[in-house]
Tab-separated table of C-alpha atoms in Angstrom:
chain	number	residue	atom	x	y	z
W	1	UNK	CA	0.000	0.000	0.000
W	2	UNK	CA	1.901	3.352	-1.056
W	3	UNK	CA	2.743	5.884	2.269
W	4	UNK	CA	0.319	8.648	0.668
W	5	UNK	CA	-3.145	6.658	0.531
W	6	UNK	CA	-1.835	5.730	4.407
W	7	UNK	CA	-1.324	9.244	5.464
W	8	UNK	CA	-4.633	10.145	3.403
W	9	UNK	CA	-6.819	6.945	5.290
W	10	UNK	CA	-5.161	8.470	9.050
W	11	UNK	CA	-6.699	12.628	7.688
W	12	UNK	CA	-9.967	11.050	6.772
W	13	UNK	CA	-10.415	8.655	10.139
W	14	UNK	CA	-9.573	12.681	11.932
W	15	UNK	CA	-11.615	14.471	9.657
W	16	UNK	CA	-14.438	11.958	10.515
W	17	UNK	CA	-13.518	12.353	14.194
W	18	UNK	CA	-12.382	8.974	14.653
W	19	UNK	CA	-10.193	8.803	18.241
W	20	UNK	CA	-6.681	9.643	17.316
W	21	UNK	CA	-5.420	6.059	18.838
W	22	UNK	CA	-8.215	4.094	16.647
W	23	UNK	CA	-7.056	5.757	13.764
W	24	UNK	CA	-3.140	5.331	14.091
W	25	UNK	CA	-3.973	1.357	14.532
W	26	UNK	CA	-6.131	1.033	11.801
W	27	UNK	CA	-3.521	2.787	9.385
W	28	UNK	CA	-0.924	0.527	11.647
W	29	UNK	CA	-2.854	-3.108	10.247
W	30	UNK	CA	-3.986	-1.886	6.652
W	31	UNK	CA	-0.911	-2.601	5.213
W	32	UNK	CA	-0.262	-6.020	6.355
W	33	UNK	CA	-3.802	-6.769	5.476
W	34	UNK	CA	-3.758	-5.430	1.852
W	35	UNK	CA	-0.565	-7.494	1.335
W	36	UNK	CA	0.003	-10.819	3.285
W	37	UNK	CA	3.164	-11.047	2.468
W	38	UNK	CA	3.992	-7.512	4.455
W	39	UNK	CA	6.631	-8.164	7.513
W	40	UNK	CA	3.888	-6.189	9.666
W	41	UNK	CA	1.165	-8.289	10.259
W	42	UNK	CA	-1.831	-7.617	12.531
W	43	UNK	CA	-0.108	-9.849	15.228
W	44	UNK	CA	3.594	-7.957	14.908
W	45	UNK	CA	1.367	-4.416	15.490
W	46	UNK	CA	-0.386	-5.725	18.304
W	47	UNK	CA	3.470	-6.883	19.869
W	48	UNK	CA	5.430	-3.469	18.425
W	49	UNK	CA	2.090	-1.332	20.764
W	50	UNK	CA	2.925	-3.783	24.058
W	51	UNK	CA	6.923	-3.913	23.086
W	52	UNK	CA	6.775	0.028	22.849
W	53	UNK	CA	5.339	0.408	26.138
W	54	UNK	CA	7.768	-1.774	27.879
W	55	UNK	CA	10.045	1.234	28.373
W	56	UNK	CA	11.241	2.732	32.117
W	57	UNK	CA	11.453	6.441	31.025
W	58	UNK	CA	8.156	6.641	29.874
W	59	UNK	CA	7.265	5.318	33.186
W	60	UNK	CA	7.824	8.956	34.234
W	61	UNK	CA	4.965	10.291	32.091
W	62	UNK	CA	2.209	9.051	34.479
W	63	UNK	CA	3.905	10.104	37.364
W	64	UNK	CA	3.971	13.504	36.612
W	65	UNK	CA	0.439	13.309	35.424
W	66	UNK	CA	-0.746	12.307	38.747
W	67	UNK	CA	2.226	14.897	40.799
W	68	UNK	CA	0.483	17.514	38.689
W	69	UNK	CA	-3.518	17.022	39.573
W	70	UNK	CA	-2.266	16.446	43.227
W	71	UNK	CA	-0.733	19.803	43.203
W	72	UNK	CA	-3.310	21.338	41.286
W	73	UNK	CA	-6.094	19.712	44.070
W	74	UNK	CA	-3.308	20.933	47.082
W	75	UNK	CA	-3.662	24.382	46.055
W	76	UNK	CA	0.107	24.520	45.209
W	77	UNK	CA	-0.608	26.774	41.958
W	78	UNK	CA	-1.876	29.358	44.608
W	79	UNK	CA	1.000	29.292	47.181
W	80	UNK	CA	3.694	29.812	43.759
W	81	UNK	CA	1.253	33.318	42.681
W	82	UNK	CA	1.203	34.666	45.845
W	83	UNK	CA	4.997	35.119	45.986
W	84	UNK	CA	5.080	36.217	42.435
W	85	UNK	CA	2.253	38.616	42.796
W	86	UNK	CA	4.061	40.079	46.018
W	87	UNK	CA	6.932	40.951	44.706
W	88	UNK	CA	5.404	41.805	40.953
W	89	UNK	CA	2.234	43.369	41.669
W	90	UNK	CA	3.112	47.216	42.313
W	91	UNK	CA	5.011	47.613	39.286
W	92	UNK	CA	3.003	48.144	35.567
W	93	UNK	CA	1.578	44.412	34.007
W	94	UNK	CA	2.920	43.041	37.471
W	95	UNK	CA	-0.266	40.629	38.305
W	96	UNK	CA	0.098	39.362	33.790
W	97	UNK	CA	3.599	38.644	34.737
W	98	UNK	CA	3.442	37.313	38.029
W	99	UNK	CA	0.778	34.541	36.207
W	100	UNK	CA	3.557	33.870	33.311
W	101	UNK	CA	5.997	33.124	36.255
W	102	UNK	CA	3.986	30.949	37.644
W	103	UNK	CA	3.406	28.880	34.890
W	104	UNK	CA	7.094	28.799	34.539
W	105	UNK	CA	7.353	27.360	38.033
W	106	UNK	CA	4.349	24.637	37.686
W	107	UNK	CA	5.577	23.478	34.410
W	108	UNK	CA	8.382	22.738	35.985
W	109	UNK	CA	6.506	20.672	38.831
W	110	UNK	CA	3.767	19.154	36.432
W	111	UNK	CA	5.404	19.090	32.835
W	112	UNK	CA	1.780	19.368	30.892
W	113	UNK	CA	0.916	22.181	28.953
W	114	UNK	CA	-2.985	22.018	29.846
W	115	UNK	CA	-2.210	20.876	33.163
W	116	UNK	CA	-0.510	23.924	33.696
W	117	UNK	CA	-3.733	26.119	32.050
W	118	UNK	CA	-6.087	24.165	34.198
W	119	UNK	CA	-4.393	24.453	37.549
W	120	UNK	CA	-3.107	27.964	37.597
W	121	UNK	CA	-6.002	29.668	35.089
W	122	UNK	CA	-8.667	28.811	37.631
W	123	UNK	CA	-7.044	30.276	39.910
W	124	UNK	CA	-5.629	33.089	38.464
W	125	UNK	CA	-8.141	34.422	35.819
W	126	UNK	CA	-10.873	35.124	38.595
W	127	UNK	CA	-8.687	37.512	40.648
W	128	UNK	CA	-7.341	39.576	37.078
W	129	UNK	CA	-10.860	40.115	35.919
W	130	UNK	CA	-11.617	41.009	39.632
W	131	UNK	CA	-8.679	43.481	38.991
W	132	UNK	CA	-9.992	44.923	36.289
W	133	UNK	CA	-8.160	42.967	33.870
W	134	UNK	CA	-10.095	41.779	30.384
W	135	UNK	CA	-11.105	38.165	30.607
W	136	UNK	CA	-10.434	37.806	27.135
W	137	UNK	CA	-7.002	38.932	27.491
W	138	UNK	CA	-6.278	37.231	31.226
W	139	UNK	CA	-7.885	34.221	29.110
W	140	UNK	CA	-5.398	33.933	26.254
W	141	UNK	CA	-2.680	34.784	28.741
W	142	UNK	CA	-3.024	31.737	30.673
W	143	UNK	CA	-3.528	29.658	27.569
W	144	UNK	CA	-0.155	30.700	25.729
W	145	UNK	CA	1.901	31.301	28.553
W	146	UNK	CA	0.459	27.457	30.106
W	147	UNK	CA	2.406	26.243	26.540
W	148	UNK	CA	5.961	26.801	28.797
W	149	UNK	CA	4.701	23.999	30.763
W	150	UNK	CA	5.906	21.524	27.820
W	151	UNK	CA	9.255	23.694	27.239
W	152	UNK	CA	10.362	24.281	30.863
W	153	UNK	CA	11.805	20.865	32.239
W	154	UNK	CA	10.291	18.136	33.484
W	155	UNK	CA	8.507	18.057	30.471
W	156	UNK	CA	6.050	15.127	28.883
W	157	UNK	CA	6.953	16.002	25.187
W	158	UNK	CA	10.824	15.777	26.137
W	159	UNK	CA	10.617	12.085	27.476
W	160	UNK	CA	8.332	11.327	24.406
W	161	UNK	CA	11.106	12.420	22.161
W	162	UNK	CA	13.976	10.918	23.950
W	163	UNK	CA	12.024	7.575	23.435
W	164	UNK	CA	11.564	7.949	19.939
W	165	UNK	CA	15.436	9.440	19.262
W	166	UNK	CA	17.506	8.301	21.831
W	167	UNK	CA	18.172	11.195	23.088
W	168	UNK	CA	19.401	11.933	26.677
W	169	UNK	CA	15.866	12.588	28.490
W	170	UNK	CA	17.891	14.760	31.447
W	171	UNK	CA	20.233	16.542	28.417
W	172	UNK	CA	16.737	17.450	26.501
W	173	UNK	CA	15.575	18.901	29.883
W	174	UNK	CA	18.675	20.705	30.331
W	175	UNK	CA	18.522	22.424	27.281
W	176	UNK	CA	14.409	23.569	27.582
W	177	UNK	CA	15.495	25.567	30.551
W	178	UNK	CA	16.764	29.084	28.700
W	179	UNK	CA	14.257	28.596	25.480
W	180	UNK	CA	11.081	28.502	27.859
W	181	UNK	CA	13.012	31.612	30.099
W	182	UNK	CA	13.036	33.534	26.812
W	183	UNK	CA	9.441	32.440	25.672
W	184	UNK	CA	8.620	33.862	29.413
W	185	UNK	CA	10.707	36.916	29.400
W	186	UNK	CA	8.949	37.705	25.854
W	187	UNK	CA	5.406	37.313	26.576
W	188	UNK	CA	6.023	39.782	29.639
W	189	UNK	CA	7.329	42.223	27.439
W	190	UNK	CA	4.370	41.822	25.455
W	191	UNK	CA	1.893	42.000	28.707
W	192	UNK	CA	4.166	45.097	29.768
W	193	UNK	CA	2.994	46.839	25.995
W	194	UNK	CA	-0.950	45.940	26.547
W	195	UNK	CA	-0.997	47.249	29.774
W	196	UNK	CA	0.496	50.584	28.858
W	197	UNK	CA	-1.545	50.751	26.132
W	198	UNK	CA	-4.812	49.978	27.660
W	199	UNK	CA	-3.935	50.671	31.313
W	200	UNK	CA	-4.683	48.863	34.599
W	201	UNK	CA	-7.460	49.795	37.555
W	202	UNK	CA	-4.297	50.643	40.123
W	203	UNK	CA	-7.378	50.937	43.107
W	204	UNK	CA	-8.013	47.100	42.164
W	205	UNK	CA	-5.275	46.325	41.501
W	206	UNK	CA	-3.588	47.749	44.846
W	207	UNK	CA	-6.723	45.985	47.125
W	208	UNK	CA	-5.238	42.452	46.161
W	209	UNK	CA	-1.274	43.249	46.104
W	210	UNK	CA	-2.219	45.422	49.507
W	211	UNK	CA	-3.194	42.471	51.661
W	212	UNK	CA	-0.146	40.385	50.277
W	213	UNK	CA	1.896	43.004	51.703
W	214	UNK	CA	-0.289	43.364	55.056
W	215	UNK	CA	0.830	39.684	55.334
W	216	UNK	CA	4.230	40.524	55.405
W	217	UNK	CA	7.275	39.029	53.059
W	218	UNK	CA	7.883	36.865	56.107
W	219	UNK	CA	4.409	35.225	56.170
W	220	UNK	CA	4.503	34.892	52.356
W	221	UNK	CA	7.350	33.019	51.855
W	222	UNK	CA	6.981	30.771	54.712
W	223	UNK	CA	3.135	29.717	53.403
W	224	UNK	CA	4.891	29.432	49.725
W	225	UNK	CA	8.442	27.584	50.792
W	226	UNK	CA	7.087	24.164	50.033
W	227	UNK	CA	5.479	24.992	47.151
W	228	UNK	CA	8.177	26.736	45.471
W	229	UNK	CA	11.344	23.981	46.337
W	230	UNK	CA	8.766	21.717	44.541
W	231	UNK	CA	10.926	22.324	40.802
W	232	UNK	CA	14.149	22.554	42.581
W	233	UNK	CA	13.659	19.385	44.691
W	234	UNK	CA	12.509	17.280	41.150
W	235	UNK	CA	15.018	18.991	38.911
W	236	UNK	CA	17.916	18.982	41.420
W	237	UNK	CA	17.284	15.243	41.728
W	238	UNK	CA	17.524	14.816	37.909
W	239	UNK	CA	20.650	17.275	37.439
W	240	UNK	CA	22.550	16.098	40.656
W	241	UNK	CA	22.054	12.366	39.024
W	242	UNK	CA	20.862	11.567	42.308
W	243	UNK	CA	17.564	10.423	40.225
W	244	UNK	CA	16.538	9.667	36.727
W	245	UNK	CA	13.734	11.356	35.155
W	246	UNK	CA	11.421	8.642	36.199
W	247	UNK	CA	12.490	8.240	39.679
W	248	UNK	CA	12.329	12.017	39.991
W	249	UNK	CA	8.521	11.955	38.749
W	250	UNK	CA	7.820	9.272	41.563
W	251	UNK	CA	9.786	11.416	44.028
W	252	UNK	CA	7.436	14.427	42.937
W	253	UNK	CA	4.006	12.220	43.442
W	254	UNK	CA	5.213	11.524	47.218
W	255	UNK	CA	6.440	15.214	47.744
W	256	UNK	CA	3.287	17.001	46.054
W	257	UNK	CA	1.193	14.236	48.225
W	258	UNK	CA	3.498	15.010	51.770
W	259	UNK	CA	3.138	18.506	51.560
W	260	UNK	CA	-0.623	18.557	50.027
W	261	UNK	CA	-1.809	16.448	53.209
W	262	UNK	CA	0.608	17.309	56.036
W	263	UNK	CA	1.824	20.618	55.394
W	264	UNK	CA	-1.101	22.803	53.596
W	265	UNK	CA	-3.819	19.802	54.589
W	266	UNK	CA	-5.493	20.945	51.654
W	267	UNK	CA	-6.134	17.207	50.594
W	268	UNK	CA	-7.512	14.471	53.017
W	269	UNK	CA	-6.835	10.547	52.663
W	270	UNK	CA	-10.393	9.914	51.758
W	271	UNK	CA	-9.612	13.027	48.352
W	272	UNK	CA	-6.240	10.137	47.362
W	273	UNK	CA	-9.034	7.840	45.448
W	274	UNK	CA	-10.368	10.275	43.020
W	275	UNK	CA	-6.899	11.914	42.407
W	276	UNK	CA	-5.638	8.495	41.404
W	277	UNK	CA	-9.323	7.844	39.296
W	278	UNK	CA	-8.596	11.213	37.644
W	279	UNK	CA	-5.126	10.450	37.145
W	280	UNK	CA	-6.118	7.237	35.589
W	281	UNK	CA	-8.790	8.972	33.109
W	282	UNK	CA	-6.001	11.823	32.093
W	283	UNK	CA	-3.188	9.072	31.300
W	284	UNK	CA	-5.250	6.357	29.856
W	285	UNK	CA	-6.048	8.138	26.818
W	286	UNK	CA	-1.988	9.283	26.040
W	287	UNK	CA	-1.162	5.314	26.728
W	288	UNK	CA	-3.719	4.570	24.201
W	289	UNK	CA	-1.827	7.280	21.627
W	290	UNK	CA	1.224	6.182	23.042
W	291	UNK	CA	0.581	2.352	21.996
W	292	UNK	CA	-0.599	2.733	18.263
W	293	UNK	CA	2.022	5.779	17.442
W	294	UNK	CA	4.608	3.443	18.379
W	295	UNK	CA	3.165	1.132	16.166
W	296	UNK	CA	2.431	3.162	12.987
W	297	UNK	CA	5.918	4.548	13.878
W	298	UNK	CA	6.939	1.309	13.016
W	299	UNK	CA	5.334	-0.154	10.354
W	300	UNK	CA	6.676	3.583	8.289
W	301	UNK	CA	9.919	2.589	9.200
W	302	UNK	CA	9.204	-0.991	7.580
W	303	UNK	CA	8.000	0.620	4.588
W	304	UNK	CA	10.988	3.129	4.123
W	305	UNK	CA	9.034	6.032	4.243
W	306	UNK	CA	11.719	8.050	6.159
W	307	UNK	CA	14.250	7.516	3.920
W	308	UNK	CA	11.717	8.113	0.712
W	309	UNK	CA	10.735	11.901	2.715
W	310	UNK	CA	14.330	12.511	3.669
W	311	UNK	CA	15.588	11.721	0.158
W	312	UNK	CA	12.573	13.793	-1.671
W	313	UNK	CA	13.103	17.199	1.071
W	314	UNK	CA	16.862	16.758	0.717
W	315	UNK	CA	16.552	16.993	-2.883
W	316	UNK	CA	14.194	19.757	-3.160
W	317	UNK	CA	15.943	22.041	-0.843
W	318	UNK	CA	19.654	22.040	-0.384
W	319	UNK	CA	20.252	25.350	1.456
W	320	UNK	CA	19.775	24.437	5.593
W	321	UNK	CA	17.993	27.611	6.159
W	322	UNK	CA	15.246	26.839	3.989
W	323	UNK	CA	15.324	23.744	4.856
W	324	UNK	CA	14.760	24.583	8.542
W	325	UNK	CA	12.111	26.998	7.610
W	326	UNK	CA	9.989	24.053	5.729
W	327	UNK	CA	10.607	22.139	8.497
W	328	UNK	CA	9.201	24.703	10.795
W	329	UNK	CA	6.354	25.520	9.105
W	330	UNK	CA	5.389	21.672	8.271
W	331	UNK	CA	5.777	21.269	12.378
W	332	UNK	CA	3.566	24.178	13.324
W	333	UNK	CA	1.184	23.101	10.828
W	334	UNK	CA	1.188	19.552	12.497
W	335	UNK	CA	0.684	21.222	15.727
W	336	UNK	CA	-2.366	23.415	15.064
W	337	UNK	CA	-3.956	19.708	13.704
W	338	UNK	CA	-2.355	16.422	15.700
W	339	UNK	CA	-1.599	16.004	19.195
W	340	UNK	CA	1.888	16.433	20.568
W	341	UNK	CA	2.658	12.965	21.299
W	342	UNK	CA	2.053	11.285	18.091
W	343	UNK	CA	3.172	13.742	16.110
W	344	UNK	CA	6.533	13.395	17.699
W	345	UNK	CA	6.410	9.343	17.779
W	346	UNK	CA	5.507	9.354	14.309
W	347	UNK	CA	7.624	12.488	12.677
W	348	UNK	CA	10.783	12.344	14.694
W	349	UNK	CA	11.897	8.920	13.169
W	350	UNK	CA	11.164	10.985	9.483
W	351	UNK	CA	12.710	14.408	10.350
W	352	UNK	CA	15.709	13.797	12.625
W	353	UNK	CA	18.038	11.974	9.679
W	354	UNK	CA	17.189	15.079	7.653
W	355	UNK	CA	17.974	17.691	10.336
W	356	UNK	CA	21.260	15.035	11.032
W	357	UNK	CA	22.249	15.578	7.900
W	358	UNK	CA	22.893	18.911	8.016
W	359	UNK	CA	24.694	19.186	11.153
W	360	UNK	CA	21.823	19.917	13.578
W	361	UNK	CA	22.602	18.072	17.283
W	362	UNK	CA	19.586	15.520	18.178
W	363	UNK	CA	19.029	17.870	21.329
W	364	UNK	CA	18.834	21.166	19.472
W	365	UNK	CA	16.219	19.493	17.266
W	366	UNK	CA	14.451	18.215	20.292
W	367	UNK	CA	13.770	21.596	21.597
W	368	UNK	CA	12.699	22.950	18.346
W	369	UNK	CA	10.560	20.099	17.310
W	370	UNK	CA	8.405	20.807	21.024
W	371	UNK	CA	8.639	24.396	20.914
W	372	UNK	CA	6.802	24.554	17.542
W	373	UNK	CA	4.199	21.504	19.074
W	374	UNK	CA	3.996	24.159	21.815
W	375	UNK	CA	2.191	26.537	19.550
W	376	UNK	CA	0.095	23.938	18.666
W	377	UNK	CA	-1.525	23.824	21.906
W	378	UNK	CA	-2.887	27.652	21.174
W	379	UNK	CA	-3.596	27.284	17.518
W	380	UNK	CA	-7.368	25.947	16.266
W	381	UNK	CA	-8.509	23.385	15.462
W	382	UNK	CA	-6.610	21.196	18.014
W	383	UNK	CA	-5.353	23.937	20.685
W	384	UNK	CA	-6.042	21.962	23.498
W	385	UNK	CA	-4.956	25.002	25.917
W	386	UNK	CA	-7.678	27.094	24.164
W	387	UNK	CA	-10.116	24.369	24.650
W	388	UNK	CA	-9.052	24.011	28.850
W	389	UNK	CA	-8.781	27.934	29.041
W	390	UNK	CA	-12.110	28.662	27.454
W	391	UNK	CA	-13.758	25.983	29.705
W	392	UNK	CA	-12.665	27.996	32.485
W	393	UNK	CA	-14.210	30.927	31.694
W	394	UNK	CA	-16.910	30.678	29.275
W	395	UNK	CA	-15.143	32.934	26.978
W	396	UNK	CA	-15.364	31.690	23.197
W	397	UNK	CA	-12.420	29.798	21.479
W	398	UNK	CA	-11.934	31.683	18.541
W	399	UNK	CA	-12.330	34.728	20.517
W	400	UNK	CA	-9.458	33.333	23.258
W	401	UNK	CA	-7.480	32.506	19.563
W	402	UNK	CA	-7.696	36.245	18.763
W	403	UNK	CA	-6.381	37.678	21.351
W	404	UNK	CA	-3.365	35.047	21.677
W	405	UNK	CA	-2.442	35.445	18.425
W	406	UNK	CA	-0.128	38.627	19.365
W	407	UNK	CA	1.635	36.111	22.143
W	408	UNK	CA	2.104	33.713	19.331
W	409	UNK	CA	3.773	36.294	17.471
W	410	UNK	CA	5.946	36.323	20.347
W	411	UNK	CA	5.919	32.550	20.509
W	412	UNK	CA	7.349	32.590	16.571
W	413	UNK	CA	10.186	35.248	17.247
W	414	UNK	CA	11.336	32.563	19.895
W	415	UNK	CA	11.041	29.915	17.771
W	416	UNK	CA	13.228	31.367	15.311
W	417	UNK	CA	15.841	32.712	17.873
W	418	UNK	CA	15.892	28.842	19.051
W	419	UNK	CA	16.211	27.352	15.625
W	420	UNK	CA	18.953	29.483	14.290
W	421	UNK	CA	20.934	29.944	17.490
W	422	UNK	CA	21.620	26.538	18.760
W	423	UNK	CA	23.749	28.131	22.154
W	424	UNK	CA	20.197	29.212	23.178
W	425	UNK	CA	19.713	25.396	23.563
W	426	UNK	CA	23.009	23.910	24.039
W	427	UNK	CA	24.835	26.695	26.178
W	428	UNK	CA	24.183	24.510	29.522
W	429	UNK	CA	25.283	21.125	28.164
């Protein structure tokens, strides 16, 4: 069966809204049941989707999974603004910024993009709008700026790729560190411009920040300690090599539990059974993805279509910027239309010879490759941080969409600083 009327069968099982996993294992059998004589049979799918899963880093994605909804039900999200907003709140766009750094700091404790939207957006779009703040713009705020949660490390999409390259899972988390501080550090300068151009409610604005400071910095920090040496007691583990990714996600279940129940006491032994059910009903659907990318992955590589797409780009365009900027725009098209984790099972064993062959490092590529998925998760149709964000507050998607796309502007300056300057990713290795 040629690679095009496969790729064209896996559009029209989307298109018809077909569950992303059904459709990568029906396009996973079809080829070994058009031709018998095909190496992957039905039977050699079914052991490539168990085989795949039989893999100790990706143990890690479920952990942090279940570390992030504990933290999100333990209020953690909360403790990590407070801070922020103290010491951000006076000065002009403080409160917009004080929510990008703390989605900074719980992507680094939960490592999911719409984990991140969920757990600090409810919390944090009810007291801008209370401010005085638009909800369309605190809205699209949380959504973009909840994409660093898949850039800043521990993140899922960086132990994804790492199982489909190879690639050093604690080097790839290394290197998100400065891309997702400059992602961060430019979506504050762009919350900086709106609020000087459409000004803030200081009187509001000053109630909130006011009894923060009536607490004292004192009283602040010690309510927020816990919460904030949650990223530095996971990623320490990981850079010290005290811990491997996985073992670090474990360690971050028990901590985020610990501190939820005997520090805060914001979760109660009897709460443990629906965290775990809602665990269970976030991951199950990703190990289901997981499974049949894997797969698919697979039965491509079986059918040379890698080297046939390598060969055919590599021919057409021979000049590595270009080349990158194809690449680019093929990814962020991807993104906007397939979910992160089988578009990088299924693209990475296609585009990382290519990028190879130019001179590109596996790592730099990693960062790229997830940074441009990251813009996926605020780009219709897919946007799965639009969908979370909008839930949240009723506000419509398309009209969250509009006003993110300036951030994504943002987002794409980034994108190309990353791509073209590979220091920006490799400085700390």
């Amino acid at each position: 069966m040629p690679a095009v009327v496969l790729f064209l069968i896996f559009v029209i099982c989307l298109v018809i809204a077909i569950p992303v996993s059904i459709s990568l294992g029906i396009v996973s059998v079809l080829p070994g049941a058009v031709d018998p004589s095909f190496t992957a049979s039905a039977t050699y799918v079914i052991r490539s989707m168990l085989g795949g899963l039989d893999s100790f880093p990706l143990l890690a994605v479920p952990m942090f999974v279940l570390s992030g909804i504990i933290m999100a039900r333990g209020g953690i999200s909360r403790k990590l603004f407070d801070v922020f907003a103290y010491f951000m709140g006076k000065r002009t766009a403080g409160m917009p910024c004080a929510v990008i750094v703390t989605c900074l700091f719980y992507g680094a404790i939960s490592g999911s993009g719409p984990a991140t939207v969920a757990a600090v957006g409810s919390m944090t779009i009810p007291i801008l709008v209370e401010m005085g703040y638009e909800k369309r713009f605190t809205t699209a705020l949380v959504a973009v700026a909840g994409g660093l949660g898949v850039i800043i490390p521990p993140s899922i999409p960086f132990i994804m790729y790492g199982s489909a390259s190879g690639a050093s899972v604690s080097d790839l988390f290394i290197a998100g560190i400065i891309p997702g501080l400059l992602i961060g550090a430019l979506l504050m300068v762009y919350a900086f411009y709106y609020c000087k151009k459409n000004g803030e409610d200081q009187k509001k604005k000053m109630v909130v920040v006011g009894a923060l400071h009536e607490k004292g910095l004192i009283k602040v920090l010690k309510d927020s300690a816990f919460a904030l040496l949650s990223p530095v007691i996971i990623l320490g583990c990981i850079y010290t090599g005290i811990a491997s990714p996985t073992e670090a996600a474990v360690i971050s279940v028990f901590y985020a539990l610990l501190i939820s129940m005997l520090i805060y006491k914001t979760i109660r032994v009897r709460d443990i059974w629906g965290i775990l059910v809602e665990a269970i009903r976030t991951y199950t659907p990703i190990l289901f993805i997981l499974a049949s990318a894997i797969a698919f992955s697979r039965v491509l590589t079986l059918m040379q279509v890698p080297q046939a797409i390598s060969g055919w780009i590599l021919s057409h365009f021979t000049n590595s910027v270009v080349l990158l900027l194809v690449i680019n725009a093929f990814l962020l098209i991807v993104g906007m239309v397939m979910d992160t984790t089988p578009a990088i099972l299924i693209l990475t064993p296609i585009l990382l010879p290519i990028v190879e062959s130019i001179g590109m490092d596996p790592i730099h590529f990693g960062v790229m490759m997830v940074v441009n998925l990251a813009i996926g998760f605020v780009t219709p149709p897919i946007g799965v941080n639009l969908f979370v964000a909008s839930s949240l507050t009723e506000v419509p998607l398309m009209q969250v969409a509009k006003h993110a796309m300036p951030m994504i502007l943002y987002f794409l300056a980034a994108l190309l600083v990353i791509t073209f300057v590979p220091a920006v990713s490799l400085v700390l290795l």
